[in-house]
């Protein structure tokens, strides 16, 4: 029972990180209908900036730089590439982000070389006992941070002007533009927010508690698990992203323990497949209907 | 009607048809160009040494895989990131079917290699068909990510099914290929053509060339015929296609199965090329996500749906690292090692990453659209007949 409880808490902690990543996907998708295949490279970029600046700025400063720079990279991708090709459809733009992903990832992996730095300075590798179960600090901090960020996002989404503009654009792009909503600004901020969330997530992913591996190509692969998280919940549902993230975290933690570590990654995708067969638009996604 | 893909995949003119008063000169030139290319490819082993032939074979693996992928992504409009999985499936199937019986570490059926190659294609096609219930229900990006799941399942399969794949640490060696008793190795009858001995490298070149030509011809036939029309109809509008009497589920499943068969063939070729089947330890490897993306890059660069475009895409994406590696040995490029060293593979990744971006931004039809524009301008003198 204790093992199970421990797995659930740790799974939720991992899931919180996936939820942050999946939320980024969903925000971008809602604003632009583009699926961002470059999300993993935003994660890597933020992490890399932490590594570069942390000797000079200390861990806190470097983390802030990393988070901001991941956001800026997202913003740049949107401003410099996607906004230039308005005529391309969303699927082509998704392919474009694959190109971005390949270039950014290869360059950062090349720069990292064989050094695989851990990033979770403040909370990594400090497990503690609570009522007979061992908890990883990283996972608990991740849960807390994700809860705060997701609540903040939800409030902004619901009440701020930006949130209203974003929802209006997601509902009907043209009508929103006619109502005076600046489509380009909504899109740009969506990418910025997604990038910032990716920058936060990497501080938890490249830790001993979370992955046991430092910043590397493996970090990018882990970030890929945000895909099934976003798809599971439904690509256009922010609540779905959070639920999807938690499901992915739990599935991964439980299957790693009860089946095998190798299987845990496939298990996540297997669960996603099953959900998709039953509900082709995810758990909370809007169903596409075809009218003839 | 979808314009771009249709004009692209016109079938080659039938030579046996009774001569019409006016034939499209562009078509004649195109046929002649393809034949000339084939002659050049047939003659190349007489001039190139084994290392270059090996590089060429790698491009042909890419070509076969990319042709299959362009059919499903470009013609049928179904994004697939699962190609690497079908490569692994085909490679494993070939190795298992042709492997020696009685090995206590791995399973083998001891079948004839030629038969095993067909078996590998069939196994991959069946796996693609098995994915049809998922593929049929999903669309666009959802399908792309769902197909990504296959790559992860393949990773786990490669690691855990050691009796089939040989495991990640050692892998297993495939049976050398032979066709009707003729070995594609240095053994067997000593052949020579114009004084050039035809040994393993040359024999494999001709084998791969034959497979590529077959793959090419079948794909052109499929894309130009009834099947291709149904794929494009489904791609452009599922509801409209269904109204026109196209079975949407069948078209989707068919496209996926055909593309998987191509992937399986490319996988068997990969195993023969490396002379080892070695499953990956992580998502990044011979059958990893990076390979799926590389194949997708070939297809995008060449132009979605264009079969000749897939060939050019393969030439760039799979050819560049090989050619750079060969040149660098002579020129001393990429001599740096260790951290941050530029490698041929890395440089090629940059090139095709940038190429994807440029194609989407400036020429969504890919190289095929550029080629089409050039040939059309060339033959613009007679106004084209509007059907």
XYZ file of C-alpha atoms in Angstrom:
679
model
C 0.000 0.000 0.000
C 2.828 2.343 0.884
C 4.537 1.665 -2.414
C 1.312 2.369 -4.220
C 0.772 5.652 -2.375
C 4.322 6.668 -3.079
C 3.876 5.856 -6.759
C 0.681 7.860 -6.936
C 2.269 10.933 -5.372
C 5.327 10.671 -7.598
C 3.185 9.966 -10.624
C 1.121 13.041 -9.923
C 4.314 15.055 -9.569
C 5.535 13.869 -12.947
C 2.072 14.375 -14.320
C 2.092 17.994 -13.180
C 5.161 18.611 -15.319
C 3.561 16.909 -18.299
C 0.480 19.006 -17.671
C 2.568 22.172 -17.985
C 3.941 20.984 -21.318
C 0.593 19.755 -22.574
C -1.006 23.049 -21.572
C 1.547 24.791 -23.783
C 0.586 22.597 -26.735
C -3.072 23.259 -26.164
C -2.655 27.019 -25.830
C -0.801 27.145 -29.129
C -3.306 24.837 -30.768
C -6.265 26.844 -29.573
C -4.805 30.113 -30.783
C -3.467 28.926 -34.131
C -4.615 25.356 -34.782
C -0.943 24.512 -35.209
C 0.472 21.538 -33.351
C 3.871 22.539 -32.124
C 6.293 19.712 -32.768
C 9.098 21.998 -31.606
C 7.930 21.907 -27.996
C 10.759 19.565 -27.016
C 13.300 21.963 -28.414
C 11.810 24.848 -26.420
C 12.338 22.682 -23.350
C 15.941 21.976 -24.327
C 16.627 25.615 -25.154
C 15.416 26.839 -21.778
C 17.483 24.198 -20.040
C 20.559 25.029 -22.039
C 20.352 28.714 -21.140
C 20.206 27.714 -17.461
C 23.383 25.709 -17.903
C 25.180 28.535 -19.659
C 24.243 31.304 -17.256
C 24.170 29.608 -13.889
C 27.851 30.120 -13.089
C 27.462 33.840 -13.519
C 23.962 34.379 -12.155
C 23.472 31.617 -9.638
C 20.733 29.033 -9.897
C 17.759 31.339 -9.330
C 18.865 33.947 -11.830
C 19.799 31.325 -14.359
C 16.446 29.602 -14.000
C 14.661 32.862 -14.685
C 16.848 33.445 -17.718
C 16.088 29.910 -18.914
C 12.346 30.301 -18.508
C 12.284 33.661 -20.245
C 14.513 32.533 -23.080
C 12.341 29.496 -23.778
C 9.410 31.884 -23.989
C 11.326 34.212 -26.281
C 12.304 31.356 -28.563
C 8.651 30.391 -28.851
C 7.805 33.991 -29.622
C 10.560 34.198 -32.244
C 9.432 31.004 -33.949
C 5.944 32.459 -34.237
C 6.995 35.969 -35.285
C 9.788 35.053 -37.673
C 8.424 31.883 -39.256
C 4.777 31.095 -38.673
C 3.374 34.607 -38.972
C 5.171 34.986 -42.297
C 3.265 32.151 -43.879
C -0.357 32.981 -43.391
C -1.415 31.126 -46.473
C 0.013 27.818 -45.385
C -2.533 25.627 -43.656
C -2.126 24.520 -40.061
C -0.828 21.081 -40.998
C 1.998 22.498 -43.114
C 2.926 24.794 -40.268
C 3.064 21.793 -37.942
C 5.544 20.263 -40.385
C 7.504 23.525 -40.309
C 7.858 23.234 -36.553
C 9.394 19.799 -37.108
C 12.125 21.539 -39.095
C 12.655 24.012 -36.253
C 12.759 21.172 -33.777
C 15.422 19.245 -35.693
C 17.698 22.277 -35.994
C 17.403 23.574 -32.421
C 17.658 20.115 -30.856
C 20.694 19.044 -32.872
C 22.525 22.272 -32.128
C 21.874 22.102 -28.392
C 22.770 18.427 -28.187
C 25.969 19.223 -30.050
C 26.788 22.048 -27.632
C 26.053 19.899 -24.604
C 28.340 17.166 -25.909
C 28.954 14.616 -23.193
C 28.144 16.883 -20.273
C 24.675 16.110 -18.992
C 24.014 18.769 -16.376
C 21.279 18.453 -13.782
C 19.174 21.566 -13.421
C 16.995 21.161 -10.338
C 19.437 22.873 -8.013
C 17.063 23.837 -5.216
C 15.014 20.671 -4.897
C 16.795 17.833 -6.604
C 17.889 14.649 -4.847
C 16.545 15.594 -1.428
C 13.986 12.886 -0.722
C 12.264 12.851 2.645
C 10.079 10.516 4.666
C 6.459 11.259 5.411
C 4.357 8.727 7.246
C 6.460 5.823 6.060
C 6.643 6.725 2.398
C 9.564 8.291 0.595
C 8.716 11.399 -1.356
C 10.828 13.229 -3.870
C 11.007 16.923 -3.264
C 11.132 17.603 -7.021
C 7.760 16.028 -7.543
C 6.143 17.909 -4.686
C 7.566 21.244 -5.794
C 6.465 20.446 -9.343
C 2.952 19.753 -8.125
C 2.848 23.028 -6.229
C 4.337 25.114 -9.024
C 2.069 23.517 -11.608
C -0.973 24.099 -9.413
C -0.096 27.780 -9.047
C 0.722 28.278 -12.730
C -2.314 26.404 -13.985
C -4.608 28.309 -11.644
C -3.045 31.580 -12.725
C -3.453 30.599 -16.352
C -7.037 29.553 -15.793
C -7.871 32.848 -14.078
C -6.197 34.825 -16.840
C -7.949 32.722 -19.439
C -11.283 33.339 -17.801
C -11.106 36.947 -16.697
C -8.263 38.890 -18.326
C -8.626 40.713 -21.626
C -6.012 38.441 -23.101
C -7.971 35.377 -22.058
C -11.192 36.683 -23.532
C -9.427 37.625 -26.763
C -7.836 34.199 -26.907
C -11.113 32.392 -26.354
C -12.827 34.563 -28.904
C -10.168 33.772 -31.462
C -10.316 30.069 -30.720
C -14.072 30.188 -31.206
C -14.138 32.078 -34.464
C -11.060 33.675 -35.896
C -12.755 35.975 -38.354
C -15.461 37.184 -36.030
C -12.830 37.914 -33.394
C -10.820 39.945 -35.897
C -13.956 41.903 -36.848
C -14.548 42.664 -33.190
C -11.193 44.374 -33.106
C -9.159 41.604 -31.536
C -5.609 41.670 -32.763
C -5.121 38.173 -33.971
C -1.346 38.451 -34.279
C -1.006 39.605 -30.705
C -3.099 36.757 -29.351
C -1.108 34.255 -31.368
C 2.226 35.689 -30.306
C 1.346 35.670 -26.619
C 0.114 32.095 -26.921
C 3.527 31.028 -28.156
C 5.237 33.110 -25.483
C 3.190 31.518 -22.689
C 3.748 28.025 -24.070
C 7.473 28.690 -24.200
C 7.530 29.987 -20.627
C 5.721 26.870 -19.412
C 8.241 24.700 -21.270
C 11.041 26.658 -19.614
C 9.556 25.930 -16.192
C 9.047 22.258 -16.997
C 12.672 21.623 -17.886
C 13.770 22.616 -14.368
C 11.889 19.565 -13.142
C 12.617 17.173 -16.007
C 16.403 17.385 -16.022
C 16.720 16.193 -12.431
C 17.797 13.029 -10.706
C 14.378 12.605 -9.167
C 12.404 12.920 -12.369
C 14.465 11.231 -15.043
C 17.762 10.340 -13.398
C 19.448 11.997 -16.358
C 20.675 15.503 -16.948
C 19.852 17.793 -19.822
C 20.349 15.758 -22.998
C 18.556 14.296 -25.969
C 16.703 12.218 -23.396
C 15.085 15.381 -22.032
C 13.654 15.990 -25.468
C 12.281 12.450 -25.577
C 10.640 12.901 -22.181
C 9.046 16.105 -23.378
C 7.506 14.044 -26.176
C 5.284 12.395 -23.568
C 3.455 15.709 -23.429
C 2.048 14.766 -26.823
C -0.023 11.864 -25.566
C -0.969 14.038 -22.595
C -2.373 16.761 -24.820
C -3.993 14.314 -27.241
C -5.503 12.232 -24.445
C -7.256 15.224 -22.970
C -8.273 16.624 -26.326
C -6.085 19.076 -28.197
C -8.431 22.010 -27.775
C -9.223 21.588 -24.102
C -7.102 23.262 -21.437
C -8.712 21.203 -18.696
C -8.054 18.141 -20.832
C -4.365 19.004 -20.969
C -4.134 19.039 -17.192
C -6.037 15.780 -16.824
C -4.047 14.230 -19.670
C -0.788 15.261 -18.042
C -1.735 13.698 -14.728
C -2.909 10.496 -16.433
C 0.366 10.234 -18.334
C 2.386 10.786 -15.163
C 0.418 8.168 -13.240
C 0.515 5.600 -16.044
C 4.241 6.051 -16.405
C 4.968 5.764 -12.685
C 2.679 2.772 -12.122
C 3.718 0.794 -15.194
C 7.399 1.395 -14.464
C 6.882 -0.217 -11.082
C 4.438 -2.988 -11.871
C 5.426 -3.964 -15.417
C 8.901 -2.804 -16.333
C 10.817 0.386 -16.713
C 11.270 -0.166 -20.448
C 7.544 -0.596 -20.861
C 6.537 2.595 -19.053
C 7.086 4.856 -22.037
C 5.180 2.591 -24.396
C 2.417 2.243 -21.804
C 1.731 5.957 -22.011
C 1.281 5.770 -25.752
C -0.734 2.575 -25.499
C -3.200 4.247 -23.145
C -3.425 7.138 -25.576
C -4.191 4.751 -28.445
C -6.959 3.099 -26.476
C -8.506 6.460 -25.592
C -8.276 7.601 -29.204
C -9.986 4.501 -30.517
C -12.885 5.075 -28.139
C -12.934 8.858 -28.382
C -11.150 10.083 -31.525
C -10.926 13.672 -30.253
C -9.616 12.837 -26.809
C -11.450 12.887 -23.509
C -12.520 16.533 -23.510
C -11.838 17.579 -27.079
C -14.486 19.051 -29.320
C -15.857 16.425 -31.639
C -15.509 17.199 -35.277
C -18.751 16.777 -37.087
C -19.125 16.602 -40.786
C -22.198 18.075 -42.353
C -23.017 17.234 -45.896
C -10.317 18.203 -58.330
C -7.036 18.480 -56.528
C -4.751 20.159 -58.945
C -1.179 19.733 -57.864
C -0.958 16.047 -57.138
C -2.998 15.033 -60.136
C -0.974 16.764 -62.778
C 2.111 15.404 -61.094
C 1.263 11.758 -61.140
C 0.296 11.443 -64.773
C 1.161 7.970 -65.892
C 3.941 7.483 -68.337
C 2.662 7.222 -71.885
C 1.975 3.701 -73.053
C 4.311 2.960 -75.893
C 2.061 0.255 -77.273
C -0.850 2.622 -77.790
C -1.634 3.553 -81.365
C 0.145 6.758 -82.228
C -2.034 9.779 -81.756
C -1.626 12.712 -84.097
C -0.207 14.983 -81.396
C 1.677 13.657 -78.448
C 2.647 15.691 -75.522
C 6.336 16.412 -76.102
C 6.881 16.947 -72.399
C 5.798 13.404 -71.698
C 8.126 11.950 -74.297
C 11.040 13.920 -72.931
C 10.144 12.839 -69.441
C 10.092 9.170 -70.385
C 13.404 9.539 -72.159
C 14.873 11.251 -69.113
C 13.757 8.450 -66.810
C 15.261 5.833 -69.136
C 18.512 7.791 -69.356
C 18.634 7.994 -65.573
C 18.113 4.254 -65.348
C 20.948 3.614 -67.801
C 23.254 5.852 -65.782
C 22.308 4.055 -62.578
C 22.932 0.703 -64.234
C 26.353 1.821 -65.416
C 27.484 3.460 -62.192
C 28.923 0.309 -60.539
C 31.415 0.129 -63.389
C 32.916 3.431 -62.267
C 32.294 3.831 -58.560
C 34.185 2.010 -55.846
C 32.549 0.030 -53.072
C 32.282 2.908 -50.583
C 30.338 5.088 -53.026
C 28.144 2.161 -54.006
C 27.366 1.639 -50.337
C 26.377 5.307 -50.051
C 24.180 4.938 -53.109
C 22.470 1.902 -51.633
C 21.670 3.928 -48.528
C 19.988 6.552 -50.689
C 17.940 3.821 -52.334
C 16.756 2.616 -48.915
C 15.624 6.169 -48.291
C 13.963 6.295 -51.693
C 11.910 3.140 -51.126
C 10.793 4.284 -47.688
C 10.046 7.822 -48.840
C 7.979 6.625 -51.796
C 5.818 4.674 -49.382
C 5.487 7.596 -47.024
C 4.632 10.096 -49.746
C 1.743 7.864 -50.790
C 0.158 7.853 -47.355
C 1.024 11.422 -46.312
C 0.804 13.202 -49.636
C -1.692 11.190 -51.655
C -3.982 9.966 -48.900
C -3.393 12.934 -46.589
C -2.715 10.872 -43.478
C 0.177 12.120 -41.397
C 2.264 9.153 -40.327
C 5.182 9.301 -37.941
C 5.259 5.513 -37.686
C 7.543 4.799 -40.615
C 10.490 3.868 -38.407
C 8.330 1.237 -36.732
C 7.573 -0.429 -40.050
C 11.271 -0.352 -40.876
C 11.945 -2.228 -37.656
C 9.101 -4.632 -38.351
C 10.294 -5.376 -41.880
C 13.905 -5.748 -40.822
C 12.985 -8.076 -37.978
C 10.645 -10.119 -40.157
C 13.335 -10.624 -42.794
C 15.934 -11.590 -40.221
C 13.627 -13.998 -38.403
C 12.237 -15.630 -41.544
C 15.614 -16.118 -43.167
C 17.507 -16.830 -39.927
C 19.014 -20.274 -39.392
C 16.881 -22.762 -37.506
C 18.194 -24.395 -34.365
C 19.894 -21.346 -32.901
C 19.219 -21.535 -29.169
C 19.486 -17.780 -28.655
C 17.224 -16.459 -31.399
C 14.356 -17.813 -33.459
C 14.840 -18.479 -37.153
C 12.755 -20.190 -39.809
C 15.498 -20.853 -42.311
C 13.443 -19.714 -45.284
C 14.865 -18.718 -48.628
C 16.086 -15.072 -48.412
C 14.077 -14.019 -51.456
C 10.949 -15.464 -49.914
C 11.837 -13.861 -46.593
C 12.045 -10.470 -48.260
C 8.518 -10.925 -49.589
C 7.502 -12.138 -46.147
C 8.952 -9.025 -44.550
C 6.925 -6.827 -46.891
C 3.792 -8.848 -46.126
C 4.316 -8.705 -42.354
C 4.789 -4.940 -42.462
C 1.689 -4.534 -44.631
C -0.371 -6.644 -42.229
C 0.836 -4.566 -39.291
C -0.149 -1.450 -41.185
C -3.546 -2.982 -41.813
C -3.858 -3.857 -38.141
C -3.422 -0.176 -37.409
C -6.310 0.624 -39.753
C -9.023 0.698 -37.068
C -7.090 3.530 -35.432
C -6.059 5.210 -38.672
C -9.584 5.072 -40.005
C -11.024 6.912 -37.044
C -8.450 9.632 -36.706
C -7.549 12.577 -38.812
C -4.591 14.864 -39.326
C -2.542 15.638 -36.265
C -4.375 13.146 -34.049
C -3.362 10.411 -36.437
C 0.211 11.692 -36.554
C 0.627 11.468 -32.813
C -1.246 8.168 -32.621
C 1.161 6.744 -35.187
C 4.029 8.016 -33.050
C 2.820 5.483 -30.502
C 3.899 2.692 -32.851
C 7.490 3.906 -32.731
C 7.446 3.669 -28.947
C 5.856 0.236 -29.067
C 8.542 -0.762 -31.559
C 11.227 0.473 -29.187
C 9.827 -1.699 -26.431
C 9.404 -4.639 -28.775
C 13.008 -4.369 -29.914
C 14.222 -4.325 -26.331
C 12.043 -7.070 -24.953
C 11.590 -9.577 -27.798
C 15.199 -10.699 -27.738
C 14.388 -14.071 -29.313
C 13.337 -12.182 -32.440
C 15.507 -9.100 -32.536
C 18.619 -10.338 -30.779
C 18.322 -7.628 -28.122
C 19.838 -4.175 -27.926
C 23.301 -5.233 -26.802
C 24.289 -7.637 -29.553
C 21.529 -7.657 -32.137
C 21.650 -10.446 -34.691
C 23.072 -10.900 -38.142
C 20.662 -11.359 -41.044
C 21.137 -14.137 -43.544
C 23.020 -12.846 -46.586
C 20.667 -12.255 -49.470
C 20.451 -14.644 -52.375
C 17.946 -14.993 -55.164
C 17.242 -18.391 -56.746
C 20.548 -19.605 -55.362
C 22.556 -16.655 -56.653
C 24.366 -15.093 -53.699
C 24.676 -11.321 -53.312
C 28.019 -11.710 -51.594
C 31.575 -12.278 -52.753
C 30.869 -16.026 -53.053
C 29.449 -17.886 -55.978
C 30.293 -17.488 -59.628
C 32.948 -14.930 -60.450
C 31.301 -12.363 -62.680
C 32.824 -9.488 -64.534
C 31.326 -6.745 -66.677
C 33.654 -4.822 -68.991
C 36.535 -5.986 -66.868
C 34.927 -4.809 -63.620
C 34.397 -7.670 -61.193
C 30.817 -7.815 -59.983
C 31.215 -8.568 -56.303
C 29.131 -7.969 -53.175
C 28.929 -4.173 -53.446
C 27.985 -4.230 -57.123
C 25.523 -7.085 -56.683
C 23.802 -5.337 -53.790
C 23.661 -2.160 -55.864
C 21.805 -3.960 -58.625
C 19.508 -5.657 -56.114
C 18.656 -2.368 -54.413
C 18.234 -0.674 -57.778
C 15.807 -3.387 -58.871
C 13.815 -3.024 -55.651
C 13.754 0.758 -55.995
C 12.573 0.585 -59.610
C 9.818 -1.877 -58.678
C 8.783 0.346 -55.776
C 8.802 3.376 -58.033
C 6.774 1.819 -60.839
C 4.137 0.397 -58.493
C 3.799 3.731 -56.696
C 3.423 5.640 -59.972
C 0.847 3.133 -61.090
C -1.089 3.341 -57.850
C -0.968 7.124 -57.728
C -1.965 7.512 -61.353
C -4.806 5.034 -61.284
C -8.107 4.438 -59.601
C -6.516 3.759 -56.219
C -4.647 7.041 -56.191
C -7.765 8.931 -57.200
C -9.663 7.463 -54.289
C -6.804 8.384 -51.927
C -6.793 11.968 -53.119
C -10.558 12.164 -52.922
C -10.399 11.071 -49.285
C -7.568 13.498 -48.625
C -9.417 16.470 -50.056
C -12.811 15.824 -48.525
C -13.857 12.666 -46.772
C -17.546 13.434 -46.912
C -17.443 14.229 -50.618
C -15.387 11.104 -51.300
C -17.919 8.959 -49.476
C -20.736 10.542 -51.476
C -18.892 9.728 -54.689
C -18.813 6.092 -53.684
C -15.279 5.851 -52.351
C -15.083 3.663 -49.286
C -13.252 6.032 -46.972
C -12.203 3.413 -44.450
C -10.908 1.119 -47.161
C -8.990 3.868 -48.890
C -7.379 4.951 -45.632
C -6.542 1.423 -44.544
C -5.219 0.608 -48.004
C -2.962 3.645 -48.071
C -1.625 2.809 -44.644
C -0.999 -0.830 -45.571
C 0.775 0.077 -48.815
C 2.945 2.623 -47.076
C 3.781 0.097 -44.339
C 4.747 -2.458 -46.957
C 7.185 0.049 -48.419
C 8.481 0.750 -44.934
C 8.933 -2.977 -44.380
C 10.889 -3.331 -47.603
C 13.072 -0.373 -46.640
C 13.587 -2.026 -43.243
C 14.723 -5.311 -44.767
C 17.056 -3.323 -47.007
C 18.361 -1.459 -43.958
C 19.160 -4.704 -42.174
C 20.949 -6.024 -45.246
C 22.834 -2.751 -45.625
C 24.078 -2.660 -42.043
C 24.495 -6.435 -42.117
C 23.055 -6.451 -38.621
C 19.663 -6.065 -36.972
C 20.240 -4.082 -33.824
C 17.241 -2.586 -32.048
C 17.672 0.836 -30.473
C 18.305 1.535 -26.821
C 16.545 4.894 -26.887
C 14.106 6.835 -29.039
C 17.033 8.063 -31.070
C 18.554 5.446 -33.324
C 18.225 3.356 -36.459
C 14.497 2.814 -35.948
C 13.753 5.829 -33.758
C 11.691 8.967 -34.033
C 14.579 10.677 -35.774
C 14.222 8.195 -38.639
C 10.484 8.805 -38.916
C 11.215 12.513 -39.058
C 13.987 12.046 -41.612
C 11.575 10.174 -43.889
C 8.973 12.869 -43.372
C 11.645 15.422 -44.294
C 12.345 13.603 -47.576
C 8.666 13.653 -48.416
C 8.180 17.329 -47.528
C 11.296 18.459 -49.364
C 10.383 16.428 -52.431
C 6.808 17.657 -52.380
C 3.959 15.887 -50.611
C 2.481 13.188 -52.793
C 5.102 13.312 -55.505
C 6.842 10.004 -56.158
C 9.801 11.473 -58.087
C 10.009 14.152 -55.389
C 10.426 11.417 -52.785
C 13.443 10.158 -54.747
C 15.081 13.576 -54.680
C 14.207 14.000 -51.014
C 15.890 10.679 -50.237
C 18.896 11.754 -52.255
C 19.243 14.832 -50.064
C 18.322 13.514 -46.627
C 19.936 10.077 -46.791
C 22.599 10.943 -49.335
C 24.080 14.022 -47.725
C 25.522 12.380 -44.583
C 26.995 9.587 -46.687
C 28.519 11.866 -49.292
C 29.835 14.290 -46.687
C 31.428 11.404 -44.805
C 33.095 10.137 -47.965
C 34.390 13.556 -48.964
C 35.503 14.437 -45.487
C 37.876 11.484 -45.490
C 39.672 13.062 -48.441
C 39.373 16.709 -47.522
C 39.863 16.496 -43.781
C 36.503 18.039 -42.916
C 34.829 17.044 -39.704
C 38.199 16.043 -38.282
C 37.243 17.456 -34.892
C 36.127 14.927 -32.322
C 34.629 15.017 -28.884
C 32.382 17.760 -27.572
C 30.691 20.007 -30.026
C 32.258 18.416 -33.066
C 30.426 18.791 -36.357
C 29.675 15.444 -37.897
C 28.279 14.665 -41.343
C 25.062 13.442 -39.716
C 24.746 16.681 -37.751
C 25.360 18.876 -40.787
C 22.778 16.932 -42.774
C 20.275 17.333 -39.953
C 20.756 21.096 -40.109
C 20.374 21.036 -43.866
C 17.152 19.079 -43.906
C 15.738 20.916 -40.913
C 16.313 24.187 -42.746
C 15.033 22.686 -45.985
C 11.716 21.751 -44.347
C 11.296 25.309 -43.080
C 12.159 26.848 -46.442
C 9.870 24.502 -48.354
C 6.869 25.213 -46.134
C 7.510 28.957 -46.214
C 8.278 29.448 -49.872
C 7.309 26.413 -51.918
C 4.679 24.234 -50.252
C 4.722 21.929 -53.277
C 8.348 21.081 -52.602
C 10.954 20.363 -55.228
C 8.318 18.607 -57.328
C 6.492 21.901 -57.810
C 9.721 23.610 -58.841
C 10.489 20.834 -61.299
C 6.978 20.992 -62.710
C 7.245 24.717 -63.245
C 10.536 24.357 -65.091
C 9.277 21.632 -67.419
C 6.047 23.485 -68.071
C 7.876 26.648 -68.993
C 10.088 24.639 -71.278
C 7.146 23.282 -73.255
C 4.881 26.283 -73.099
C 5.103 26.991 -76.843
C 2.082 24.903 -77.699
C -0.803 25.963 -75.525
C -1.808 23.017 -73.378
C -5.147 21.426 -74.124
C -7.683 22.058 -71.446
C -9.636 18.906 -70.793
